[in-house]
Amino acid sequence: MARSVIGVIGGSGLYDLPGLEDAHWQRVESPWGEPSDELRFGTIAGRPIVFLPRHGRGHRVSPSDIDYRANIDALKRAGVTDIVSVSAVGSYREDLSPGTFVLVDQFVDRTVRRASSFFGKGCVAHVAFGHPTSPGLMDRLAAAAEAEAIPVVRGGTYVCMEGPQFSTLAESRAYKAQGFDVIGMTNMPEAKLAREAEIPYATVAMVTDYDCWHPDHDHVDVAQVIKVLTDNADKARRLVARFAADFPLEHPPCPVGADHALDFAVMTAPDRRDPALVARLDAVAGRVLGR
Ligand SMILES: CSC[C@H]1O[C@H](OP(=O)(O)O)[C@H](O)[C@@H]1O
Ligand SMILES: Nc1ncnc2[nH]cnc12
């Protein structure tokens, strides 16, 4: 059984994890491109943690420009076995008011210009993705939230838009009518790539606004989002710290098999694989490609 290494991807408003002990920033090279920033290595209660600010320190990288493949590959190279992502979201439900934390369990991908797979011409693979988040991680996040007296809502569908503009009123109403619960711009293809890299993934979504469908609220603006984020950042850090401190030292098997997602996924015959692509897949898929 592998030693647990928790990866934390910090979203808007979360550019560092102040509770990390023995922490240092370190550049991790990836053959897939430029990660959003250096990785912050440290420990919490003796557990190794690797933190990555998704938009880079100072929020320099927009959702469409994030190199999600480089980020996930870098975390995999750093030995990460489990990922918790923290994200700001807009809400489509009256009861999910700003400040609410939601452990989303489903995603709908509406992004249009992002590389969303490590695989492709020369090495084709299809991973199962019916359950895109790990129930094991969500159970532990819910327990950590309870221990810290932070209310969380368990379950919800996150629709990922391309952005960077927020939705039109027509889009917002349509998403609400389709039954989506929250909206953001970053969790896709991040969650898809984590699955391909066999890293169980869960998201703590922090509601910052009602998008623009709500008759009693004006359109979304960044000042409003930042205010809610600032008011809640400390709660998010406490939640992540408690989750990490209580995490098993040995990686617990993922109930939906995310940590073995590639067992039966690769279609391309060994003698027909592109050696250059296979070389780039060394960290993500070395376990099944024999590298
Ligand atoms: C500042 S609001 C819009 C911005 O915040 C969310 O990012 P993240 O998931 O990294 O917290 C949203 O997806 C947008 O990128
Ligand atoms: N309303 C919204 N739409 C998309 N991304 C968001 N992130 C925070 N609020 C959002």
mmCIF file of C-alpha atoms and ligand atoms in Angstrom:
data_model
loop_
_atom_site.group_PDB
_atom_site.id
_atom_site.type_symbol
_atom_site.label_atom_id
_atom_site.label_comp_id
_atom_site.label_asym_id
_atom_site.label_seq_id
_atom_site.Cartn_x
_atom_site.Cartn_y
_atom_site.Cartn_z
ATOM 1 C CA MET A 1 0.000 0.000 0.000
ATOM 2 C CA ALA A 2 1.333 3.456 -0.917
ATOM 3 C CA ARG A 3 2.013 6.214 1.569
ATOM 4 C CA SER A 4 -0.673 8.936 1.358
ATOM 5 C CA VAL A 5 0.351 12.254 -0.125
ATOM 6 C CA ILE A 6 -2.485 14.782 -0.157
ATOM 7 C CA GLY A 7 -2.618 17.274 -3.002
ATOM 8 C CA VAL A 8 -4.554 20.472 -2.402
ATOM 9 C CA ILE A 9 -5.472 22.618 -5.394
ATOM 10 C CA GLY A 10 -6.336 26.084 -4.155
ATOM 11 C CA GLY A 11 -8.760 28.149 -6.191
ATOM 12 C CA SER A 12 -9.653 31.824 -6.182
ATOM 13 C CA GLY A 13 -8.688 33.355 -2.844
ATOM 14 C CA LEU A 14 -6.565 30.387 -1.733
ATOM 15 C CA TYR A 15 -2.986 30.931 -2.869
ATOM 16 C CA ASP A 16 -1.191 29.417 0.115
ATOM 17 C CA LEU A 17 -1.859 27.065 3.043
ATOM 18 C CA PRO A 18 -0.549 28.902 6.109
ATOM 19 C CA GLY A 19 -0.860 25.822 8.391
ATOM 20 C CA LEU A 20 1.806 23.874 6.458
ATOM 21 C CA GLU A 21 4.864 22.906 8.487
ATOM 22 C CA ASP A 22 8.396 22.626 7.054
ATOM 23 C CA ALA A 23 7.050 24.243 3.898
ATOM 24 C CA HIS A 24 8.957 25.212 0.795
ATOM 25 C CA TRP A 25 8.077 26.114 -2.788
ATOM 26 C CA GLN A 26 9.654 23.905 -5.440
ATOM 27 C CA ARG A 27 9.423 23.935 -9.209
ATOM 28 C CA VAL A 28 8.319 20.620 -10.720
ATOM 29 C CA GLU A 29 8.934 20.215 -14.453
ATOM 30 C CA SER A 30 6.254 18.555 -16.557
ATOM 31 C CA PRO A 31 6.498 17.316 -20.150
ATOM 32 C CA TRP A 32 2.919 18.555 -20.583
ATOM 33 C CA GLY A 33 3.663 22.242 -20.128
ATOM 34 C CA GLU A 34 3.945 24.860 -17.430
ATOM 35 C CA PRO A 35 2.182 24.212 -14.107
ATOM 36 C CA SER A 36 0.352 27.256 -12.711
ATOM 37 C CA ASP A 37 3.113 27.800 -10.139
ATOM 38 C CA GLU A 38 5.755 26.045 -8.115
ATOM 39 C CA LEU A 39 4.382 23.411 -5.762
ATOM 40 C CA ARG A 40 4.352 24.072 -2.032
ATOM 41 C CA PHE A 41 5.606 20.999 -0.183
ATOM 42 C CA GLY A 42 5.038 20.630 3.555
ATOM 43 C CA THR A 43 3.362 18.556 6.230
ATOM 44 C CA ILE A 44 0.312 18.739 8.468
ATOM 45 C CA ALA A 45 0.396 16.491 11.553
ATOM 46 C CA GLY A 46 3.176 14.510 9.912
ATOM 47 C CA ARG A 47 1.211 13.941 6.697
ATOM 48 C CA PRO A 48 2.917 15.052 3.480
ATOM 49 C CA ILE A 49 0.941 17.761 1.657
ATOM 50 C CA VAL A 50 1.527 19.273 -1.766
ATOM 51 C CA PHE A 51 -0.297 22.523 -2.431
ATOM 52 C CA LEU A 52 -0.792 24.152 -5.834
ATOM 53 C CA PRO A 53 -2.528 27.501 -6.364
ATOM 54 C CA ARG A 54 -4.567 26.828 -9.495
ATOM 55 C CA HIS A 55 -4.321 30.374 -10.812
ATOM 56 C CA GLY A 56 -0.756 30.874 -9.563
ATOM 57 C CA ARG A 57 0.271 33.196 -6.749
ATOM 58 C CA GLY A 58 -1.195 36.619 -7.436
ATOM 59 C CA HIS A 59 -3.951 35.031 -9.595
ATOM 60 C CA ARG A 60 -2.067 35.339 -12.894
ATOM 61 C CA VAL A 61 -3.601 32.476 -14.913
ATOM 62 C CA SER A 62 -7.196 32.592 -16.179
ATOM 63 C CA PRO A 63 -9.371 29.441 -16.166
ATOM 64 C CA SER A 64 -8.987 28.915 -19.933
ATOM 65 C CA ASP A 65 -5.209 29.358 -19.812
ATOM 66 C CA ILE A 66 -4.486 27.010 -16.918
ATOM 67 C CA ASP A 67 -2.443 24.068 -18.153
ATOM 68 C CA TYR A 68 -4.525 21.464 -16.350
ATOM 69 C CA ARG A 69 -2.448 18.601 -17.747
ATOM 70 C CA ALA A 70 0.777 20.120 -16.466
ATOM 71 C CA ASN A 71 -0.803 20.733 -13.054
ATOM 72 C CA ILE A 72 -2.087 17.185 -12.607
ATOM 73 C CA ASP A 73 1.076 15.649 -14.058
ATOM 74 C CA ALA A 74 3.231 17.743 -11.687
ATOM 75 C CA LEU A 75 1.146 16.622 -8.698
ATOM 76 C CA LYS A 76 1.471 13.008 -9.830
ATOM 77 C CA ARG A 77 5.256 13.417 -10.154
ATOM 78 C CA ALA A 78 5.280 14.860 -6.640
ATOM 79 C CA GLY A 79 3.770 11.578 -5.436
ATOM 80 C CA VAL A 80 0.254 12.873 -4.757
ATOM 81 C CA THR A 81 -2.217 10.027 -4.110
ATOM 82 C CA ASP A 82 -5.400 12.023 -3.351
ATOM 83 C CA ILE A 83 -6.557 15.493 -4.439
ATOM 84 C CA VAL A 84 -8.815 17.977 -2.701
ATOM 85 C CA SER A 85 -9.750 20.941 -4.839
ATOM 86 C CA VAL A 86 -11.136 24.159 -3.384
ATOM 87 C CA SER A 87 -13.236 26.292 -5.715
ATOM 88 C CA ALA A 88 -15.397 29.396 -5.759
ATOM 89 C CA VAL A 89 -18.795 28.787 -7.387
ATOM 90 C CA GLY A 90 -22.034 30.542 -8.242
ATOM 91 C CA SER A 91 -25.266 28.978 -6.981
ATOM 92 C CA TYR A 92 -28.484 27.903 -8.750
ATOM 93 C CA ARG A 93 -30.335 27.045 -5.557
ATOM 94 C CA GLU A 94 -31.964 29.426 -3.138
ATOM 95 C CA ASP A 95 -30.834 27.233 -0.220
ATOM 96 C CA LEU A 96 -27.182 27.316 -1.346
ATOM 97 C CA SER A 97 -26.609 30.905 -0.303
ATOM 98 C CA PRO A 98 -23.268 32.714 -0.461
ATOM 99 C CA GLY A 99 -20.920 31.320 2.176
ATOM 100 C CA THR A 100 -22.269 27.744 1.867
ATOM 101 C CA PHE A 101 -19.754 24.926 1.348
ATOM 102 C CA VAL A 102 -20.858 22.160 -1.036
ATOM 103 C CA LEU A 103 -19.149 18.813 -1.546
ATOM 104 C CA VAL A 104 -20.101 18.433 -5.200
ATOM 105 C CA ASP A 105 -20.271 14.902 -6.579
ATOM 106 C CA GLN A 106 -21.078 15.384 -10.262
ATOM 107 C CA PHE A 107 -19.795 17.567 -13.090
ATOM 108 C CA VAL A 108 -21.116 18.733 -16.435
ATOM 109 C CA ASP A 109 -18.421 19.903 -18.825
ATOM 110 C CA ARG A 110 -19.332 22.926 -20.952
ATOM 111 C CA THR A 111 -15.750 23.970 -21.645
ATOM 112 C CA VAL A 112 -14.756 24.308 -25.281
ATOM 113 C CA ARG A 113 -11.078 25.109 -25.585
ATOM 114 C CA ARG A 114 -9.103 23.002 -23.151
ATOM 115 C CA ALA A 115 -6.967 19.905 -23.586
ATOM 116 C CA SER A 116 -8.981 17.392 -21.630
ATOM 117 C CA SER A 117 -7.018 14.151 -21.900
ATOM 118 C CA PHE A 118 -3.455 12.926 -21.516
ATOM 119 C CA PHE A 119 -4.210 10.287 -24.129
ATOM 120 C CA GLY A 120 -4.765 10.613 -27.873
ATOM 121 C CA LYS A 121 -3.225 9.697 -31.203
ATOM 122 C CA GLY A 122 -0.724 6.911 -30.569
ATOM 123 C CA CYS A 123 -2.062 5.882 -27.189
ATOM 124 C CA VAL A 124 -5.842 5.831 -26.840
ATOM 125 C CA ALA A 125 -7.517 5.284 -23.464
ATOM 126 C CA HIS A 126 -11.042 5.555 -22.077
ATOM 127 C CA VAL A 127 -11.443 5.751 -18.302
ATOM 128 C CA ALA A 128 -14.731 5.232 -16.453
ATOM 129 C CA PHE A 129 -16.058 8.549 -15.146
ATOM 130 C CA GLY A 130 -19.595 7.835 -13.970
ATOM 131 C CA HIS A 131 -18.554 8.766 -10.443
ATOM 132 C CA PRO A 132 -16.111 11.636 -11.003
ATOM 133 C CA THR A 133 -15.473 12.357 -7.329
ATOM 134 C CA SER A 134 -14.281 9.977 -4.651
ATOM 135 C CA PRO A 135 -16.914 9.141 -2.005
ATOM 136 C CA GLY A 136 -14.073 8.177 0.348
ATOM 137 C CA LEU A 137 -12.579 11.666 0.173
ATOM 138 C CA MET A 138 -16.027 13.237 0.519
ATOM 139 C CA ASP A 139 -16.758 11.175 3.650
ATOM 140 C CA ARG A 140 -13.509 12.395 5.172
ATOM 141 C CA LEU A 141 -14.191 16.000 4.135
ATOM 142 C CA ALA A 142 -17.669 15.794 5.679
ATOM 143 C CA ALA A 143 -16.186 14.382 8.909
ATOM 144 C CA ALA A 144 -13.525 17.115 8.985
ATOM 145 C CA ALA A 145 -16.198 19.764 8.454
ATOM 146 C CA GLU A 146 -18.262 18.348 11.298
ATOM 147 C CA ALA A 147 -15.236 18.285 13.594
ATOM 148 C CA GLU A 148 -14.575 21.947 12.773
ATOM 149 C CA ALA A 149 -18.277 22.898 13.096
ATOM 150 C CA ILE A 150 -18.361 24.028 9.470
ATOM 151 C CA PRO A 151 -21.744 23.255 7.846
ATOM 152 C CA VAL A 152 -21.420 21.518 4.459
ATOM 153 C CA VAL A 153 -23.980 20.326 1.929
ATOM 154 C CA ARG A 154 -23.206 16.851 0.638
ATOM 155 C CA GLY A 155 -23.750 16.330 -3.108
ATOM 156 C CA GLY A 156 -24.450 18.607 -6.032
ATOM 157 C CA THR A 157 -23.773 19.050 -9.713
ATOM 158 C CA TYR A 158 -21.120 21.551 -10.792
ATOM 159 C CA VAL A 159 -21.427 22.821 -14.352
ATOM 160 C CA CYS A 160 -18.118 24.036 -15.709
ATOM 161 C CA MET A 161 -18.318 26.899 -18.213
ATOM 162 C CA GLU A 162 -15.463 28.195 -20.337
ATOM 163 C CA GLY A 163 -15.564 31.794 -19.095
ATOM 164 C CA PRO A 164 -13.828 34.038 -18.320
ATOM 165 C CA GLN A 165 -17.019 36.120 -18.642
ATOM 166 C CA PHE A 166 -19.791 35.170 -16.229
ATOM 167 C CA SER A 167 -23.032 33.745 -17.711
ATOM 168 C CA THR A 168 -25.762 35.661 -19.474
ATOM 169 C CA LEU A 169 -29.181 35.715 -17.835
ATOM 170 C CA ALA A 170 -30.466 33.248 -20.462
ATOM 171 C CA GLU A 171 -27.592 30.846 -19.777
ATOM 172 C CA SER A 172 -28.026 31.178 -16.041
ATOM 173 C CA ARG A 173 -31.763 30.406 -16.256
ATOM 174 C CA ALA A 174 -31.093 27.470 -18.585
ATOM 175 C CA TYR A 175 -28.496 25.951 -16.238
ATOM 176 C CA LYS A 176 -30.853 26.347 -13.310
ATOM 177 C CA ALA A 177 -33.703 24.755 -15.293
ATOM 178 C CA GLN A 178 -31.450 21.823 -16.167
ATOM 179 C CA GLY A 179 -31.055 21.087 -12.480
ATOM 180 C CA PHE A 180 -27.421 22.057 -12.045
ATOM 181 C CA ASP A 181 -26.586 23.207 -8.524
ATOM 182 C CA VAL A 182 -23.464 25.329 -8.886
ATOM 183 C CA ILE A 183 -21.296 26.812 -11.610
ATOM 184 C CA GLY A 184 -17.580 27.427 -11.940
ATOM 185 C CA MET A 185 -14.874 27.662 -14.586
ATOM 186 C CA THR A 186 -12.130 25.311 -13.433
ATOM 187 C CA ASN A 187 -13.067 21.829 -12.288
ATOM 188 C CA MET A 188 -13.170 20.524 -15.833
ATOM 189 C CA PRO A 189 -10.965 19.130 -17.224
ATOM 190 C CA GLU A 190 -9.106 19.051 -13.910
ATOM 191 C CA ALA A 191 -11.246 16.210 -12.517
ATOM 192 C CA LYS A 192 -11.045 14.234 -15.799
ATOM 193 C CA LEU A 193 -7.271 14.464 -15.818
ATOM 194 C CA ALA A 194 -7.017 13.482 -12.161
ATOM 195 C CA ARG A 195 -9.012 10.353 -13.019
ATOM 196 C CA GLU A 196 -6.712 9.536 -15.941
ATOM 197 C CA ALA A 197 -3.761 10.005 -13.604
ATOM 198 C CA GLU A 198 -5.448 7.607 -11.152
ATOM 199 C CA ILE A 199 -5.716 10.213 -8.397
ATOM 200 C CA PRO A 200 -9.006 10.231 -6.436
ATOM 201 C CA TYR A 201 -10.457 13.751 -6.508
ATOM 202 C CA ALA A 202 -13.005 15.738 -4.505
ATOM 203 C CA THR A 203 -14.049 19.374 -4.544
ATOM 204 C CA VAL A 204 -15.025 21.712 -1.776
ATOM 205 C CA ALA A 205 -17.124 24.305 -3.602
ATOM 206 C CA MET A 206 -17.559 27.618 -1.790
ATOM 207 C CA VAL A 207 -20.664 29.476 -2.919
ATOM 208 C CA THR A 208 -19.760 33.119 -3.524
ATOM 209 C CA ASP A 209 -22.857 34.388 -5.391
ATOM 210 C CA TYR A 210 -26.208 33.500 -6.979
ATOM 211 C CA ASP A 211 -24.908 33.847 -10.534
ATOM 212 C CA CYS A 212 -27.426 36.169 -12.245
ATOM 213 C CA TRP A 213 -30.735 34.205 -12.309
ATOM 214 C CA HIS A 214 -31.837 35.285 -8.844
ATOM 215 C CA PRO A 215 -34.495 38.036 -8.971
ATOM 216 C CA ASP A 216 -33.308 39.590 -5.683
ATOM 217 C CA HIS A 217 -29.633 39.700 -6.592
ATOM 218 C CA ASP A 218 -27.848 41.749 -9.178
ATOM 219 C CA HIS A 219 -25.347 40.291 -11.680
ATOM 220 C CA VAL A 220 -22.145 38.709 -10.322
ATOM 221 C CA ASP A 221 -19.160 40.928 -9.831
ATOM 222 C CA VAL A 222 -15.667 40.120 -8.713
ATOM 223 C CA ALA A 223 -15.767 42.481 -5.714
ATOM 224 C CA GLN A 224 -18.724 40.556 -4.284
ATOM 225 C CA VAL A 225 -17.017 37.218 -4.989
ATOM 226 C CA ILE A 226 -13.787 38.355 -3.321
ATOM 227 C CA LYS A 227 -15.633 39.598 -0.254
ATOM 228 C CA VAL A 228 -17.324 36.218 0.287
ATOM 229 C CA LEU A 229 -14.055 34.406 -0.433
ATOM 230 C CA THR A 230 -12.145 36.510 2.070
ATOM 231 C CA ASP A 231 -14.825 35.973 4.695
ATOM 232 C CA ASN A 232 -14.663 32.192 4.154
ATOM 233 C CA ALA A 233 -11.009 31.496 3.332
ATOM 234 C CA ASP A 234 -10.174 30.776 6.933
ATOM 235 C CA LYS A 235 -12.946 28.170 7.160
ATOM 236 C CA ALA A 236 -11.651 26.512 3.998
ATOM 237 C CA ARG A 237 -8.129 26.373 5.426
ATOM 238 C CA ARG A 238 -9.401 24.890 8.697
ATOM 239 C CA LEU A 239 -11.388 22.284 6.818
ATOM 240 C CA VAL A 240 -8.415 21.248 4.697
ATOM 241 C CA ALA A 241 -6.071 21.186 7.699
ATOM 242 C CA ARG A 242 -8.406 18.955 9.728
ATOM 243 C CA PHE A 243 -8.990 16.687 6.731
ATOM 244 C CA ALA A 244 -5.226 16.318 6.296
ATOM 245 C CA ALA A 245 -4.479 15.787 9.980
ATOM 246 C CA ASP A 246 -7.027 12.939 10.158
ATOM 247 C CA PHE A 247 -6.073 11.325 6.842
ATOM 248 C CA PRO A 248 -4.718 7.731 7.000
ATOM 249 C CA LEU A 249 -0.951 7.463 6.612
ATOM 250 C CA GLU A 250 -1.453 4.809 3.961
ATOM 251 C CA HIS A 251 -3.516 5.702 0.898
ATOM 252 C CA PRO A 252 -7.011 4.250 1.460
ATOM 253 C CA PRO A 253 -8.372 2.452 -1.629
ATOM 254 C CA CYS A 254 -10.850 4.630 -3.537
ATOM 255 C CA PRO A 255 -14.390 3.135 -3.321
ATOM 256 C CA VAL A 256 -15.027 3.954 -7.008
ATOM 257 C CA GLY A 257 -11.654 2.656 -8.177
ATOM 258 C CA ALA A 258 -10.196 6.012 -9.206
ATOM 259 C CA ASP A 259 -6.766 4.818 -8.118
ATOM 260 C CA HIS A 260 -6.977 1.947 -10.622
ATOM 261 C CA ALA A 261 -8.763 3.803 -13.408
ATOM 262 C CA LEU A 262 -6.277 2.697 -16.049
ATOM 263 C CA ASP A 263 -6.523 -1.044 -15.346
ATOM 264 C CA PHE A 264 -8.652 -1.706 -18.439
ATOM 265 C CA ALA A 265 -8.601 1.703 -20.151
ATOM 266 C CA VAL A 266 -5.782 1.618 -22.704
ATOM 267 C CA MET A 267 -6.953 0.434 -26.144
ATOM 268 C CA THR A 268 -3.863 0.838 -28.297
ATOM 269 C CA ALA A 269 -1.862 -2.321 -28.904
ATOM 270 C CA PRO A 270 1.604 -2.165 -27.315
ATOM 271 C CA ASP A 271 3.403 -2.416 -30.671
ATOM 272 C CA ARG A 272 1.281 0.398 -32.184
ATOM 273 C CA ARG A 273 1.845 2.963 -29.431
ATOM 274 C CA ASP A 274 3.625 6.229 -30.187
ATOM 275 C CA PRO A 275 6.894 6.084 -28.190
ATOM 276 C CA ALA A 276 6.997 9.873 -27.767
ATOM 277 C CA LEU A 277 3.514 9.967 -26.238
ATOM 278 C CA VAL A 278 4.247 6.918 -24.105
ATOM 279 C CA ALA A 279 7.355 8.706 -22.795
ATOM 280 C CA ARG A 280 5.272 11.766 -21.821
ATOM 281 C CA LEU A 281 2.849 9.451 -20.027
ATOM 282 C CA ASP A 282 5.571 8.104 -17.729
ATOM 283 C CA ALA A 283 4.198 9.639 -14.527
ATOM 284 C CA VAL A 284 0.478 9.498 -15.336
ATOM 285 C CA ALA A 285 0.309 5.999 -16.797
ATOM 286 C CA GLY A 286 3.694 4.373 -16.184
ATOM 287 C CA ARG A 287 1.969 1.853 -13.915
ATOM 288 C CA VAL A 288 0.086 0.307 -16.854
ATOM 289 C CA LEU A 289 2.377 1.229 -19.753
ATOM 290 C CA GLY A 290 5.304 -0.495 -18.121
ATOM 291 C CA ARG A 291 7.573 2.556 -17.785
HETATM 292 C C1 LIG B 1 -13.137 35.042 -8.949
HETATM 293 S S1 LIG B 1 -14.633 34.331 -9.477
HETATM 294 C C2 LIG B 1 -14.302 33.367 -10.883
HETATM 295 C C3 LIG B 1 -13.209 32.360 -10.739
HETATM 296 O O1 LIG B 1 -13.310 31.699 -9.461
HETATM 297 C C4 LIG B 1 -13.456 30.300 -9.682
HETATM 298 O O2 LIG B 1 -12.169 29.721 -9.735
HETATM 299 P P1 LIG B 1 -11.660 28.572 -8.769
HETATM 300 O O3 LIG B 1 -12.434 27.319 -9.102
HETATM 301 O O4 LIG B 1 -10.226 28.399 -9.081
HETATM 302 O O5 LIG B 1 -11.928 29.030 -7.353
HETATM 303 C C5 LIG B 1 -14.174 30.270 -11.022
HETATM 304 O O6 LIG B 1 -14.131 28.993 -11.594
HETATM 305 C C6 LIG B 1 -13.450 31.305 -11.794
HETATM 306 O O7 LIG B 1 -12.212 30.860 -12.283
HETATM 307 N N1 LIG B 2 -21.320 32.846 -10.966
HETATM 308 C C1 LIG B 2 -20.189 32.234 -11.287
HETATM 309 N N2 LIG B 2 -20.015 31.726 -12.530
HETATM 310 C C2 LIG B 2 -18.870 31.076 -12.842
HETATM 311 N N3 LIG B 2 -17.842 30.930 -12.012
HETATM 312 C C3 LIG B 2 -17.969 31.419 -10.775
HETATM 313 N N4 LIG B 2 -17.122 31.408 -9.726
HETATM 314 C C4 LIG B 2 -17.725 32.054 -8.705
HETATM 315 N N5 LIG B 2 -18.965 32.491 -9.070
HETATM 316 C C5 LIG B 2 -19.134 32.090 -10.362
#
